[in-house]
């Protein structure tokens, strides 16, 4: 599998290089056409050719430049019609804007120090020795995404962190379909949680909250399925509904032990003013899991640091159905923002009866340099913000600075399940040198009920393109 992915990357790079060379040649050809026109004008002014000859030759130049090429009924997109540019990634786009390709990726390097009370260490330490100091490549991703024939869109994203290659967002989609809006098929995030659907590239903190860790507690992970989605109410509302089969990190699953999910999300932005400087966001999400006979599910969470391990864990619970409910609320008022979610899990357990677990978080942030979080109405989530000035030693630019505070809680105790309750207090400081480069600092105080506390200091160097 790794060899196949590497071969795909090499082919992509070679194609990109070829397009760059061909585009350069196309620009040279355009210059030659311009020179030819100037020569014709000189000949015409000097009366060396008449008006009929002049316009006839000019028409030939124009025809050569704009002629549509056909090959067995299929249109060819020639380099002279292709534009290459950089916009937080390398883009190739034809002038009609119905063919578009982007090459991008991200590098996230984390450093941290984790310390805890002895009772906490005795409870949660495993063979990986989850306390002390160190570093990890949190994410190392490459992706190709694009548009073909106006309505066909796709994405193929691979993560090389952890020593292997995992498929992330790998899907095919169709946009602007009659009556149903947009359709997506493949391996991607289920439509659940504002925090989850906001890319890690644009999150306020290094990691998601205690209840918001995908595939571990109340938020479904990426799975393989089909989803319909669209906007409404002048794009101030979004909706999505999809059916998924639970799969591994490669988007695969086959066998008798089946697990299917139906997940839906509805959001609204009743306030969106001043180009996004004033926003009020509300959302609801629901997911139902059908589990096969003798199947199990679990709820677990680690402190808000990927360098640690699970502090609370229900272990496997035999269940026939699981229902997940999430509610969202967020506000942007200039440089100040608030965001929070409440999540609840209902488990139809064969051994313990009906079980209920819950979690929530609330966070606030403030840009010291006057920027604001960028809310996307089309996705009902947050995206890339704009900086007032870039970091520059020569010109004295400082970039953007943001401070943030978050409280989160998860309770995994019910009936004969005593997995534990944990609270996290997180303080964050973010320095955006450019719109796609930032340095993050987080301090986390994790309180594990009946065992004690942990102190976590961590930082991240993030480049994405």
CSV table of C-alpha atoms in Angstrom, one decimal:
chain,number,residue,atom,x,y,z
A,1,UNK,CA,0.0,0.0,0.0
A,2,UNK,CA,2.8,2.4,0.9
A,3,UNK,CA,4.5,1.8,-2.4
A,4,UNK,CA,1.3,2.5,-4.3
A,5,UNK,CA,0.8,5.8,-2.5
A,6,UNK,CA,4.4,6.8,-3.1
A,7,UNK,CA,4.1,6.0,-6.8
A,8,UNK,CA,0.9,8.1,-6.9
A,9,UNK,CA,2.8,11.0,-5.3
A,10,UNK,CA,5.7,10.7,-7.8
A,11,UNK,CA,3.2,10.7,-10.7
A,12,UNK,CA,1.5,13.7,-9.3
A,13,UNK,CA,4.8,15.6,-8.9
A,14,UNK,CA,5.8,14.7,-12.5
A,15,UNK,CA,2.5,15.8,-13.9
A,16,UNK,CA,2.7,19.0,-12.0
A,17,UNK,CA,6.2,19.6,-13.4
A,18,UNK,CA,5.0,18.9,-16.9
A,19,UNK,CA,2.1,21.3,-16.5
A,20,UNK,CA,4.5,24.0,-15.3
A,21,UNK,CA,6.8,23.5,-18.3
A,22,UNK,CA,3.9,23.4,-20.7
A,23,UNK,CA,2.4,26.5,-19.1
A,24,UNK,CA,5.7,28.3,-19.5
A,25,UNK,CA,5.8,27.3,-23.2
A,26,UNK,CA,2.2,28.6,-23.6
A,27,UNK,CA,3.2,32.0,-22.2
A,28,UNK,CA,6.1,32.1,-24.6
A,29,UNK,CA,3.6,31.3,-27.4
A,30,UNK,CA,1.4,34.2,-26.3
A,31,UNK,CA,4.4,36.5,-26.5
A,32,UNK,CA,5.2,35.3,-30.0
A,33,UNK,CA,1.5,36.0,-31.0
A,34,UNK,CA,1.9,39.5,-29.6
A,35,UNK,CA,5.1,40.1,-31.6
A,36,UNK,CA,3.3,38.9,-34.8
A,37,UNK,CA,0.5,41.4,-34.2
A,38,UNK,CA,3.0,44.2,-33.8
A,39,UNK,CA,4.8,43.3,-37.1
A,40,UNK,CA,1.4,43.2,-38.9
A,41,UNK,CA,0.6,46.7,-37.6
A,42,UNK,CA,4.0,48.0,-38.8
A,43,UNK,CA,3.5,46.5,-42.3
A,44,UNK,CA,0.0,47.9,-42.5
A,45,UNK,CA,1.0,51.4,-41.4
A,46,UNK,CA,3.9,51.3,-44.0
A,47,UNK,CA,1.4,50.3,-46.6
A,48,UNK,CA,3.3,47.1,-47.4
A,49,UNK,CA,0.1,45.1,-47.0
A,50,UNK,CA,-3.4,46.3,-47.6
A,51,UNK,CA,-6.4,46.2,-45.2
A,52,UNK,CA,-7.7,42.9,-46.5
A,53,UNK,CA,-4.4,41.2,-46.1
A,54,UNK,CA,-3.9,42.7,-42.6
A,55,UNK,CA,-7.3,41.5,-41.3
A,56,UNK,CA,-6.9,38.1,-42.9
A,57,UNK,CA,-3.5,37.5,-41.2
A,58,UNK,CA,-4.8,38.9,-37.9
A,59,UNK,CA,-7.7,36.5,-38.1
A,60,UNK,CA,-5.3,33.6,-38.5
A,61,UNK,CA,-3.4,34.5,-35.4
A,62,UNK,CA,-6.6,34.8,-33.4
A,63,UNK,CA,-8.0,31.5,-34.8
A,64,UNK,CA,-4.8,29.7,-33.9
A,65,UNK,CA,-5.0,31.0,-30.3
A,66,UNK,CA,-8.6,30.3,-29.6
A,67,UNK,CA,-9.4,27.2,-31.7
A,68,UNK,CA,-11.1,24.4,-29.8
A,69,UNK,CA,-9.4,21.1,-30.3
A,70,UNK,CA,-11.3,17.9,-30.6
A,71,UNK,CA,-10.2,14.2,-30.4
A,72,UNK,CA,-12.8,11.5,-30.9
A,73,UNK,CA,-15.5,13.8,-29.5
A,74,UNK,CA,-13.6,14.6,-26.2
A,75,UNK,CA,-12.4,18.1,-25.5
A,76,UNK,CA,-8.7,18.5,-24.8
A,77,UNK,CA,-7.6,21.1,-22.3
A,78,UNK,CA,-4.4,22.5,-23.7
A,79,UNK,CA,-1.7,24.3,-21.6
A,80,UNK,CA,-2.4,27.6,-23.2
A,81,UNK,CA,-5.8,27.6,-21.6
A,82,UNK,CA,-4.4,26.7,-18.2
A,83,UNK,CA,-3.5,29.1,-15.4
A,84,UNK,CA,-1.0,28.2,-12.7
A,85,UNK,CA,-1.0,30.2,-9.5
A,86,UNK,CA,-0.3,29.9,-5.8
A,87,UNK,CA,-3.0,30.6,-3.1
A,88,UNK,CA,-2.1,28.6,0.0
A,89,UNK,CA,-1.4,25.7,-2.3
A,90,UNK,CA,-0.5,25.1,-6.0
A,91,UNK,CA,-3.5,25.5,-8.3
A,92,UNK,CA,-4.0,24.6,-12.0
A,93,UNK,CA,-7.1,26.1,-13.5
A,94,UNK,CA,-8.5,26.6,-17.0
A,95,UNK,CA,-9.9,29.9,-18.0
A,96,UNK,CA,-13.4,28.6,-18.1
A,97,UNK,CA,-12.9,27.5,-14.5
A,98,UNK,CA,-14.6,24.1,-15.0
A,99,UNK,CA,-11.3,22.2,-14.6
A,100,UNK,CA,-9.3,22.9,-11.4
A,101,UNK,CA,-6.6,21.0,-9.5
A,102,UNK,CA,-4.9,21.8,-6.2
A,103,UNK,CA,-1.8,20.2,-4.7
A,104,UNK,CA,-1.4,20.8,-0.9
A,105,UNK,CA,-0.5,19.3,2.4
A,106,UNK,CA,0.4,20.1,6.0
A,107,UNK,CA,3.2,19.5,8.6
A,108,UNK,CA,2.4,19.5,12.3
A,109,UNK,CA,5.3,19.0,14.7
A,110,UNK,CA,4.4,18.8,18.4
A,111,UNK,CA,6.6,19.0,21.5
A,112,UNK,CA,5.4,18.5,25.0
A,113,UNK,CA,6.0,17.7,28.7
A,114,UNK,CA,3.5,15.6,30.7
A,115,UNK,CA,3.6,15.2,34.5
A,116,UNK,CA,0.9,13.7,36.8
A,117,UNK,CA,0.2,12.7,40.3
A,118,UNK,CA,1.4,9.1,41.2
A,119,UNK,CA,-2.2,7.8,41.5
A,120,UNK,CA,-2.9,9.0,38.0
A,121,UNK,CA,0.2,7.4,36.6
A,122,UNK,CA,-0.5,4.1,38.3
A,123,UNK,CA,-4.0,4.1,36.8
A,124,UNK,CA,-3.3,5.0,33.2
A,125,UNK,CA,0.3,4.2,32.3
A,126,UNK,CA,0.7,1.6,29.6
A,127,UNK,CA,3.6,0.0,27.8
A,128,UNK,CA,4.1,3.3,25.8
A,129,UNK,CA,5.2,5.2,28.9
A,130,UNK,CA,2.8,8.2,28.5
A,131,UNK,CA,4.6,10.6,30.9
A,132,UNK,CA,7.7,12.7,30.5
A,133,UNK,CA,8.8,14.8,27.6
A,134,UNK,CA,9.2,14.3,23.9
A,135,UNK,CA,8.0,15.1,20.4
A,136,UNK,CA,6.0,13.6,17.6
A,137,UNK,CA,5.0,14.4,14.0
A,138,UNK,CA,1.3,14.9,14.7
A,139,UNK,CA,0.4,15.1,11.0
A,140,UNK,CA,2.3,14.9,7.7
A,141,UNK,CA,-0.2,15.0,4.9
A,142,UNK,CA,-0.4,15.4,1.2
A,143,UNK,CA,-3.5,15.9,-0.8
A,144,UNK,CA,-4.8,16.4,-4.3
A,145,UNK,CA,-8.3,17.9,-4.8
A,146,UNK,CA,-10.0,19.3,-7.8
A,147,UNK,CA,-13.0,19.9,-10.1
A,148,UNK,CA,-13.8,18.3,-13.4
A,149,UNK,CA,-16.5,19.2,-15.9
A,150,UNK,CA,-17.8,21.9,-13.5
A,151,UNK,CA,-19.9,19.6,-11.3
A,152,UNK,CA,-17.6,16.6,-10.5
A,153,UNK,CA,-15.3,17.2,-7.5
A,154,UNK,CA,-12.8,14.9,-5.7
A,155,UNK,CA,-10.2,14.7,-3.1
A,156,UNK,CA,-7.4,12.2,-2.2
A,157,UNK,CA,-5.6,12.9,1.1
A,158,UNK,CA,-2.9,10.7,2.8
A,159,UNK,CA,-1.3,11.0,6.2
A,160,UNK,CA,2.2,9.7,6.7
A,161,UNK,CA,2.5,10.4,10.4
A,162,UNK,CA,2.9,7.4,12.8
A,163,UNK,CA,5.1,5.4,10.5
A,164,UNK,CA,2.4,4.2,8.0
A,165,UNK,CA,0.1,5.7,5.4
A,166,UNK,CA,-3.5,6.3,6.3
A,167,UNK,CA,-6.3,7.4,4.0
A,168,UNK,CA,-8.1,10.5,5.3
A,169,UNK,CA,-10.5,12.4,3.1
A,170,UNK,CA,-10.7,10.3,0.0
A,171,UNK,CA,-13.9,10.9,-1.9
A,172,UNK,CA,-15.8,11.7,-5.1
A,173,UNK,CA,-18.6,14.2,-5.3
A,174,UNK,CA,-21.2,15.8,-7.5
A,175,UNK,CA,-22.3,19.4,-6.9
A,176,UNK,CA,-25.5,21.3,-7.9
A,177,UNK,CA,-27.6,18.2,-8.6
A,178,UNK,CA,-31.3,18.9,-9.2
A,179,UNK,CA,-33.5,18.6,-6.1
A,180,UNK,CA,-30.9,17.0,-3.8
A,181,UNK,CA,-28.1,19.6,-3.8
A,182,UNK,CA,-24.7,18.0,-3.4
A,183,UNK,CA,-23.6,14.3,-3.2
A,184,UNK,CA,-20.4,12.9,-1.7
A,185,UNK,CA,-19.2,9.2,-1.8
A,186,UNK,CA,-16.1,7.7,-0.2
A,187,UNK,CA,-14.1,8.0,3.0
A,188,UNK,CA,-14.7,11.3,4.9
A,189,UNK,CA,-16.0,12.8,8.2
A,190,UNK,CA,-19.5,12.1,9.2
A,191,UNK,CA,-21.6,15.4,9.6
A,192,UNK,CA,-21.4,15.7,13.4
A,193,UNK,CA,-20.0,18.5,15.7
A,194,UNK,CA,-18.8,22.0,14.9
A,195,UNK,CA,-15.4,21.3,16.4
A,196,UNK,CA,-14.9,18.1,14.3
A,197,UNK,CA,-16.0,19.7,11.0
A,198,UNK,CA,-13.6,22.6,11.6
A,199,UNK,CA,-10.3,21.4,10.2
A,200,UNK,CA,-7.4,21.0,12.6
A,201,UNK,CA,-5.6,23.6,10.5
A,202,UNK,CA,-8.0,26.3,11.8
A,203,UNK,CA,-8.8,25.1,15.3
A,204,UNK,CA,-8.1,27.4,18.2
A,205,UNK,CA,-6.4,24.8,20.3
A,206,UNK,CA,-3.9,22.0,19.4
A,207,UNK,CA,-6.4,19.2,20.1
A,208,UNK,CA,-10.1,18.9,20.3
A,209,UNK,CA,-12.0,18.9,23.6
A,210,UNK,CA,-12.6,15.9,25.8
A,211,UNK,CA,-16.0,14.9,24.3
A,212,UNK,CA,-15.0,16.0,20.8
A,213,UNK,CA,-12.3,13.5,20.1
A,214,UNK,CA,-13.4,11.7,17.0
A,215,UNK,CA,-13.9,7.9,17.2
A,216,UNK,CA,-13.1,7.9,20.9
A,217,UNK,CA,-16.2,9.3,22.6
A,218,UNK,CA,-19.2,11.1,21.3
A,219,UNK,CA,-18.1,12.1,17.8
A,220,UNK,CA,-18.0,9.5,14.9
A,221,UNK,CA,-14.7,9.1,13.1
A,222,UNK,CA,-14.2,9.2,9.4
A,223,UNK,CA,-16.0,6.3,7.8
A,224,UNK,CA,-17.0,5.2,4.3
A,225,UNK,CA,-20.4,6.1,3.0
A,226,UNK,CA,-22.6,8.4,1.0
A,227,UNK,CA,-23.9,11.8,2.0
A,228,UNK,CA,-26.3,14.5,0.7
A,229,UNK,CA,-25.7,18.1,1.7
A,230,UNK,CA,-26.6,21.6,0.8
A,231,UNK,CA,-27.3,25.2,2.0
A,232,UNK,CA,-30.6,27.0,2.4
A,233,UNK,CA,-32.1,30.3,3.6
A,234,UNK,CA,-29.7,32.4,1.5
A,235,UNK,CA,-26.8,30.2,2.5
A,236,UNK,CA,-27.4,31.0,6.2
A,237,UNK,CA,-28.4,27.4,6.9
A,238,UNK,CA,-26.7,24.1,6.1
A,239,UNK,CA,-28.0,20.5,6.2
A,240,UNK,CA,-26.4,17.1,5.7
A,241,UNK,CA,-27.5,13.5,6.0
A,242,UNK,CA,-25.4,10.4,5.3
A,243,UNK,CA,-25.3,6.6,5.7
A,244,UNK,CA,-21.9,5.1,6.6
A,245,UNK,CA,-20.3,1.8,7.3
A,246,UNK,CA,-17.7,1.8,10.1
A,247,UNK,CA,-14.3,1.2,8.6
A,248,UNK,CA,-10.6,1.2,9.4
A,249,UNK,CA,-8.2,4.0,8.7
A,250,UNK,CA,-7.9,2.9,5.1
A,251,UNK,CA,-11.7,3.1,4.6
A,252,UNK,CA,-12.1,-0.7,4.4
A,253,UNK,CA,-14.3,-3.2,6.2
A,254,UNK,CA,-15.6,-6.6,5.2
A,255,UNK,CA,-17.1,-9.5,7.1
A,256,UNK,CA,-20.1,-10.6,9.2
A,257,UNK,CA,-19.5,-8.1,12.0
A,258,UNK,CA,-21.4,-5.2,10.4
A,259,UNK,CA,-21.8,-1.7,11.8
A,260,UNK,CA,-23.8,1.0,10.0
A,261,UNK,CA,-24.4,4.7,11.0
A,262,UNK,CA,-27.0,7.2,10.0
A,263,UNK,CA,-25.8,10.7,10.8
A,264,UNK,CA,-27.3,14.1,10.2
A,265,UNK,CA,-26.6,17.7,11.0
A,266,UNK,CA,-28.5,21.0,10.7
A,267,UNK,CA,-27.0,24.5,11.3
A,268,UNK,CA,-28.1,28.1,11.1
A,269,UNK,CA,-26.4,31.4,11.2
A,270,UNK,CA,-29.3,33.9,12.1
A,271,UNK,CA,-26.7,36.6,12.4
A,272,UNK,CA,-24.0,37.1,9.8
A,273,UNK,CA,-22.9,40.7,9.4
A,274,UNK,CA,-20.0,43.0,8.6
A,275,UNK,CA,-18.3,40.4,6.4
A,276,UNK,CA,-18.3,37.8,9.1
A,277,UNK,CA,-17.1,40.1,12.0
A,278,UNK,CA,-20.5,39.4,13.7
A,279,UNK,CA,-21.8,35.9,13.6
A,280,UNK,CA,-24.2,33.8,15.7
A,281,UNK,CA,-24.1,30.0,14.9
A,282,UNK,CA,-26.4,27.3,16.1
A,283,UNK,CA,-26.5,23.6,15.3
A,284,UNK,CA,-27.8,20.2,16.1
A,285,UNK,CA,-26.5,16.8,15.1
A,286,UNK,CA,-27.7,13.2,15.5
A,287,UNK,CA,-26.2,9.8,14.8
A,288,UNK,CA,-27.6,6.3,15.2
A,289,UNK,CA,-25.4,3.3,15.1
A,290,UNK,CA,-26.8,-0.2,14.2
A,291,UNK,CA,-24.5,-2.8,15.8
A,292,UNK,CA,-24.4,-6.4,14.7
A,293,UNK,CA,-25.0,-9.3,17.1
A,294,UNK,CA,-22.3,-9.6,19.8
A,295,UNK,CA,-20.8,-6.3,18.6
A,296,UNK,CA,-19.4,-3.8,21.1
A,297,UNK,CA,-18.9,-0.1,21.4
A,298,UNK,CA,-16.9,2.1,23.8
A,299,UNK,CA,-16.5,5.6,25.1
A,300,UNK,CA,-13.1,7.0,26.1
A,301,UNK,CA,-11.1,10.2,26.3
A,302,UNK,CA,-7.5,11.4,26.8
A,303,UNK,CA,-6.6,14.8,28.1
A,304,UNK,CA,-6.4,17.4,25.3
A,305,UNK,CA,-3.0,16.2,24.2
A,306,UNK,CA,-2.2,13.6,21.6
A,307,UNK,CA,1.0,12.8,23.6
A,308,UNK,CA,-0.9,11.1,26.3
A,309,UNK,CA,-3.1,8.0,26.6
A,310,UNK,CA,-6.8,7.4,27.6
A,311,UNK,CA,-7.5,8.5,31.2
A,312,UNK,CA,-11.2,7.4,31.1
A,313,UNK,CA,-12.4,4.3,29.2
A,314,UNK,CA,-15.6,2.3,29.5
A,315,UNK,CA,-13.9,-0.6,27.7
A,316,UNK,CA,-16.1,-2.7,25.3
A,317,UNK,CA,-19.8,-2.6,26.0
A,318,UNK,CA,-22.0,-5.2,24.3
A,319,UNK,CA,-24.8,-3.2,22.6
A,320,UNK,CA,-27.3,-3.4,19.8
A,321,UNK,CA,-27.8,0.3,19.3
A,322,UNK,CA,-26.0,3.6,20.1
A,323,UNK,CA,-27.5,7.1,19.7
A,324,UNK,CA,-25.4,10.2,19.8
A,325,UNK,CA,-26.8,13.7,20.2
A,326,UNK,CA,-24.9,17.0,19.8
A,327,UNK,CA,-25.8,20.6,20.1
A,328,UNK,CA,-23.7,23.6,19.0
A,329,UNK,CA,-23.5,27.3,19.8
A,330,UNK,CA,-20.9,29.8,18.7
A,331,UNK,CA,-20.5,33.6,18.4
A,332,UNK,CA,-18.1,36.0,16.8
A,333,UNK,CA,-18.0,39.6,17.7
A,334,UNK,CA,-15.0,41.2,16.1
A,335,UNK,CA,-11.8,39.8,17.7
A,336,UNK,CA,-13.7,38.1,20.4
A,337,UNK,CA,-15.4,34.6,20.0
A,338,UNK,CA,-17.2,32.1,22.1
A,339,UNK,CA,-17.9,28.4,21.2
A,340,UNK,CA,-19.5,25.5,23.0
A,341,UNK,CA,-21.0,22.1,22.5
A,342,UNK,CA,-23.0,19.6,24.6
A,343,UNK,CA,-23.0,15.9,23.6
A,344,UNK,CA,-25.0,13.0,25.0
A,345,UNK,CA,-24.6,9.2,24.3
A,346,UNK,CA,-27.4,6.6,24.7
A,347,UNK,CA,-26.3,3.0,24.7
A,348,UNK,CA,-28.7,0.1,24.4
A,349,UNK,CA,-26.6,-2.4,26.4
A,350,UNK,CA,-27.3,-6.1,26.5
A,351,UNK,CA,-25.6,-6.6,29.9
A,352,UNK,CA,-26.3,-3.3,31.7
A,353,UNK,CA,-29.5,-2.0,30.2
A,354,UNK,CA,-29.8,1.5,29.0
A,355,UNK,CA,-26.7,3.6,29.6
A,356,UNK,CA,-26.2,7.3,29.3
A,357,UNK,CA,-22.9,9.3,29.1
A,358,UNK,CA,-22.3,13.0,28.5
A,359,UNK,CA,-19.7,15.6,27.8
A,360,UNK,CA,-19.4,19.3,27.0
A,361,UNK,CA,-17.0,22.2,26.6
A,362,UNK,CA,-17.0,26.0,26.4
A,363,UNK,CA,-14.2,28.1,25.0
A,364,UNK,CA,-13.4,31.7,24.3
A,365,UNK,CA,-10.7,33.4,22.3
A,366,UNK,CA,-9.5,37.0,21.6
A,367,UNK,CA,-7.2,38.3,18.9
A,368,UNK,CA,-4.9,40.9,20.4
A,369,UNK,CA,-4.0,42.2,17.0
A,370,UNK,CA,-7.7,42.8,15.9
A,371,UNK,CA,-8.3,39.9,13.5
A,372,UNK,CA,-11.4,37.7,13.8
A,373,UNK,CA,-12.3,34.1,13.3
A,374,UNK,CA,-13.5,33.3,9.8
A,375,UNK,CA,-16.9,31.6,9.7
A,376,UNK,CA,-17.9,29.6,6.5
A,377,UNK,CA,-21.6,29.7,5.9
A,378,UNK,CA,-21.3,27.0,3.2
A,379,UNK,CA,-20.0,24.4,5.7
A,380,UNK,CA,-21.3,25.7,9.0
A,381,UNK,CA,-17.8,25.7,10.5
A,382,UNK,CA,-14.7,27.9,10.9
A,383,UNK,CA,-12.0,28.3,8.2
A,384,UNK,CA,-8.9,30.2,7.4
A,385,UNK,CA,-8.7,33.8,8.8
A,386,UNK,CA,-7.1,36.8,7.3
A,387,UNK,CA,-4.2,38.6,8.9
A,388,UNK,CA,-3.9,42.4,9.1
A,389,UNK,CA,-0.2,42.1,8.6
A,390,UNK,CA,2.3,39.4,7.9
A,391,UNK,CA,5.4,38.7,10.0
A,392,UNK,CA,8.3,40.6,8.6
A,393,UNK,CA,11.7,41.5,10.1
A,394,UNK,CA,12.4,44.0,7.4
A,395,UNK,CA,9.0,45.8,7.5
A,396,UNK,CA,8.4,45.2,11.2
A,397,UNK,CA,5.2,43.1,10.8
A,398,UNK,CA,4.3,41.1,13.9
A,399,UNK,CA,1.7,38.7,12.4
A,400,UNK,CA,-1.4,38.0,14.5
A,401,UNK,CA,-1.6,37.0,18.2
A,402,UNK,CA,-4.5,35.1,19.8
A,403,UNK,CA,-5.2,34.1,23.4
A,404,UNK,CA,-7.8,31.4,24.3
A,405,UNK,CA,-9.3,29.6,27.3
A,406,UNK,CA,-11.3,26.3,27.4
A,407,UNK,CA,-13.1,24.2,29.9
A,408,UNK,CA,-14.3,20.7,29.1
A,409,UNK,CA,-15.8,17.8,31.0
A,410,UNK,CA,-16.6,14.2,30.2
A,411,UNK,CA,-18.6,11.8,32.5
A,412,UNK,CA,-18.4,8.1,31.6
A,413,UNK,CA,-20.1,6.7,34.8
A,414,UNK,CA,-23.5,5.1,34.8
A,415,UNK,CA,-25.0,2.1,36.6
A,416,UNK,CA,-22.3,-0.6,36.7
A,417,UNK,CA,-20.0,1.3,34.3
A,418,UNK,CA,-17.4,3.2,36.3
A,419,UNK,CA,-15.0,4.5,33.6
A,420,UNK,CA,-14.5,7.8,35.4
A,421,UNK,CA,-15.0,11.6,35.1
A,422,UNK,CA,-12.4,14.1,33.9
A,423,UNK,CA,-12.2,17.9,33.6
A,424,UNK,CA,-9.7,19.8,31.5
A,425,UNK,CA,-8.7,23.5,31.8
A,426,UNK,CA,-6.7,24.6,28.8
A,427,UNK,CA,-5.0,27.9,28.2
A,428,UNK,CA,-3.7,28.7,24.6
A,429,UNK,CA,-1.5,31.2,22.9
A,430,UNK,CA,-1.3,31.3,19.1
A,431,UNK,CA,1.1,33.3,16.9
A,432,UNK,CA,0.2,33.5,13.2
A,433,UNK,CA,3.2,34.5,11.3
A,434,UNK,CA,1.4,34.1,8.0
A,435,UNK,CA,-2.1,32.8,7.2
A,436,UNK,CA,-0.7,29.3,6.7
A,437,UNK,CA,2.1,29.3,9.4
A,438,UNK,CA,1.6,29.4,13.1
A,439,UNK,CA,3.2,28.5,16.4
A,440,UNK,CA,0.9,27.2,19.2
A,441,UNK,CA,1.4,27.0,22.9
A,442,UNK,CA,-1.1,25.1,25.2
A,443,UNK,CA,-1.1,24.5,28.9
A,444,UNK,CA,-3.6,21.8,30.2
A,445,UNK,CA,-4.6,21.1,33.7
A,446,UNK,CA,-6.4,17.7,33.7
A,447,UNK,CA,-8.3,16.6,36.8
A,448,UNK,CA,-9.2,12.9,37.0
A,449,UNK,CA,-11.8,12.4,39.6
A,450,UNK,CA,-10.7,10.4,42.7
A,451,UNK,CA,-7.1,10.1,41.4
A,452,UNK,CA,-5.5,13.5,41.0
A,453,UNK,CA,-4.3,15.9,38.4
A,454,UNK,CA,-1.9,16.2,35.5
A,455,UNK,CA,0.0,19.2,34.1
A,456,UNK,CA,0.7,19.2,30.4
A,457,UNK,CA,2.8,21.8,28.5
A,458,UNK,CA,2.9,21.5,24.7
A,459,UNK,CA,3.7,23.5,21.6
A,460,UNK,CA,3.2,23.0,17.9
A,461,UNK,CA,4.8,24.2,14.7
A,462,UNK,CA,2.2,24.2,11.9
A,463,UNK,CA,2.7,24.8,8.2
A,464,UNK,CA,-0.1,24.0,5.8
A,465,UNK,CA,-0.5,24.6,2.1
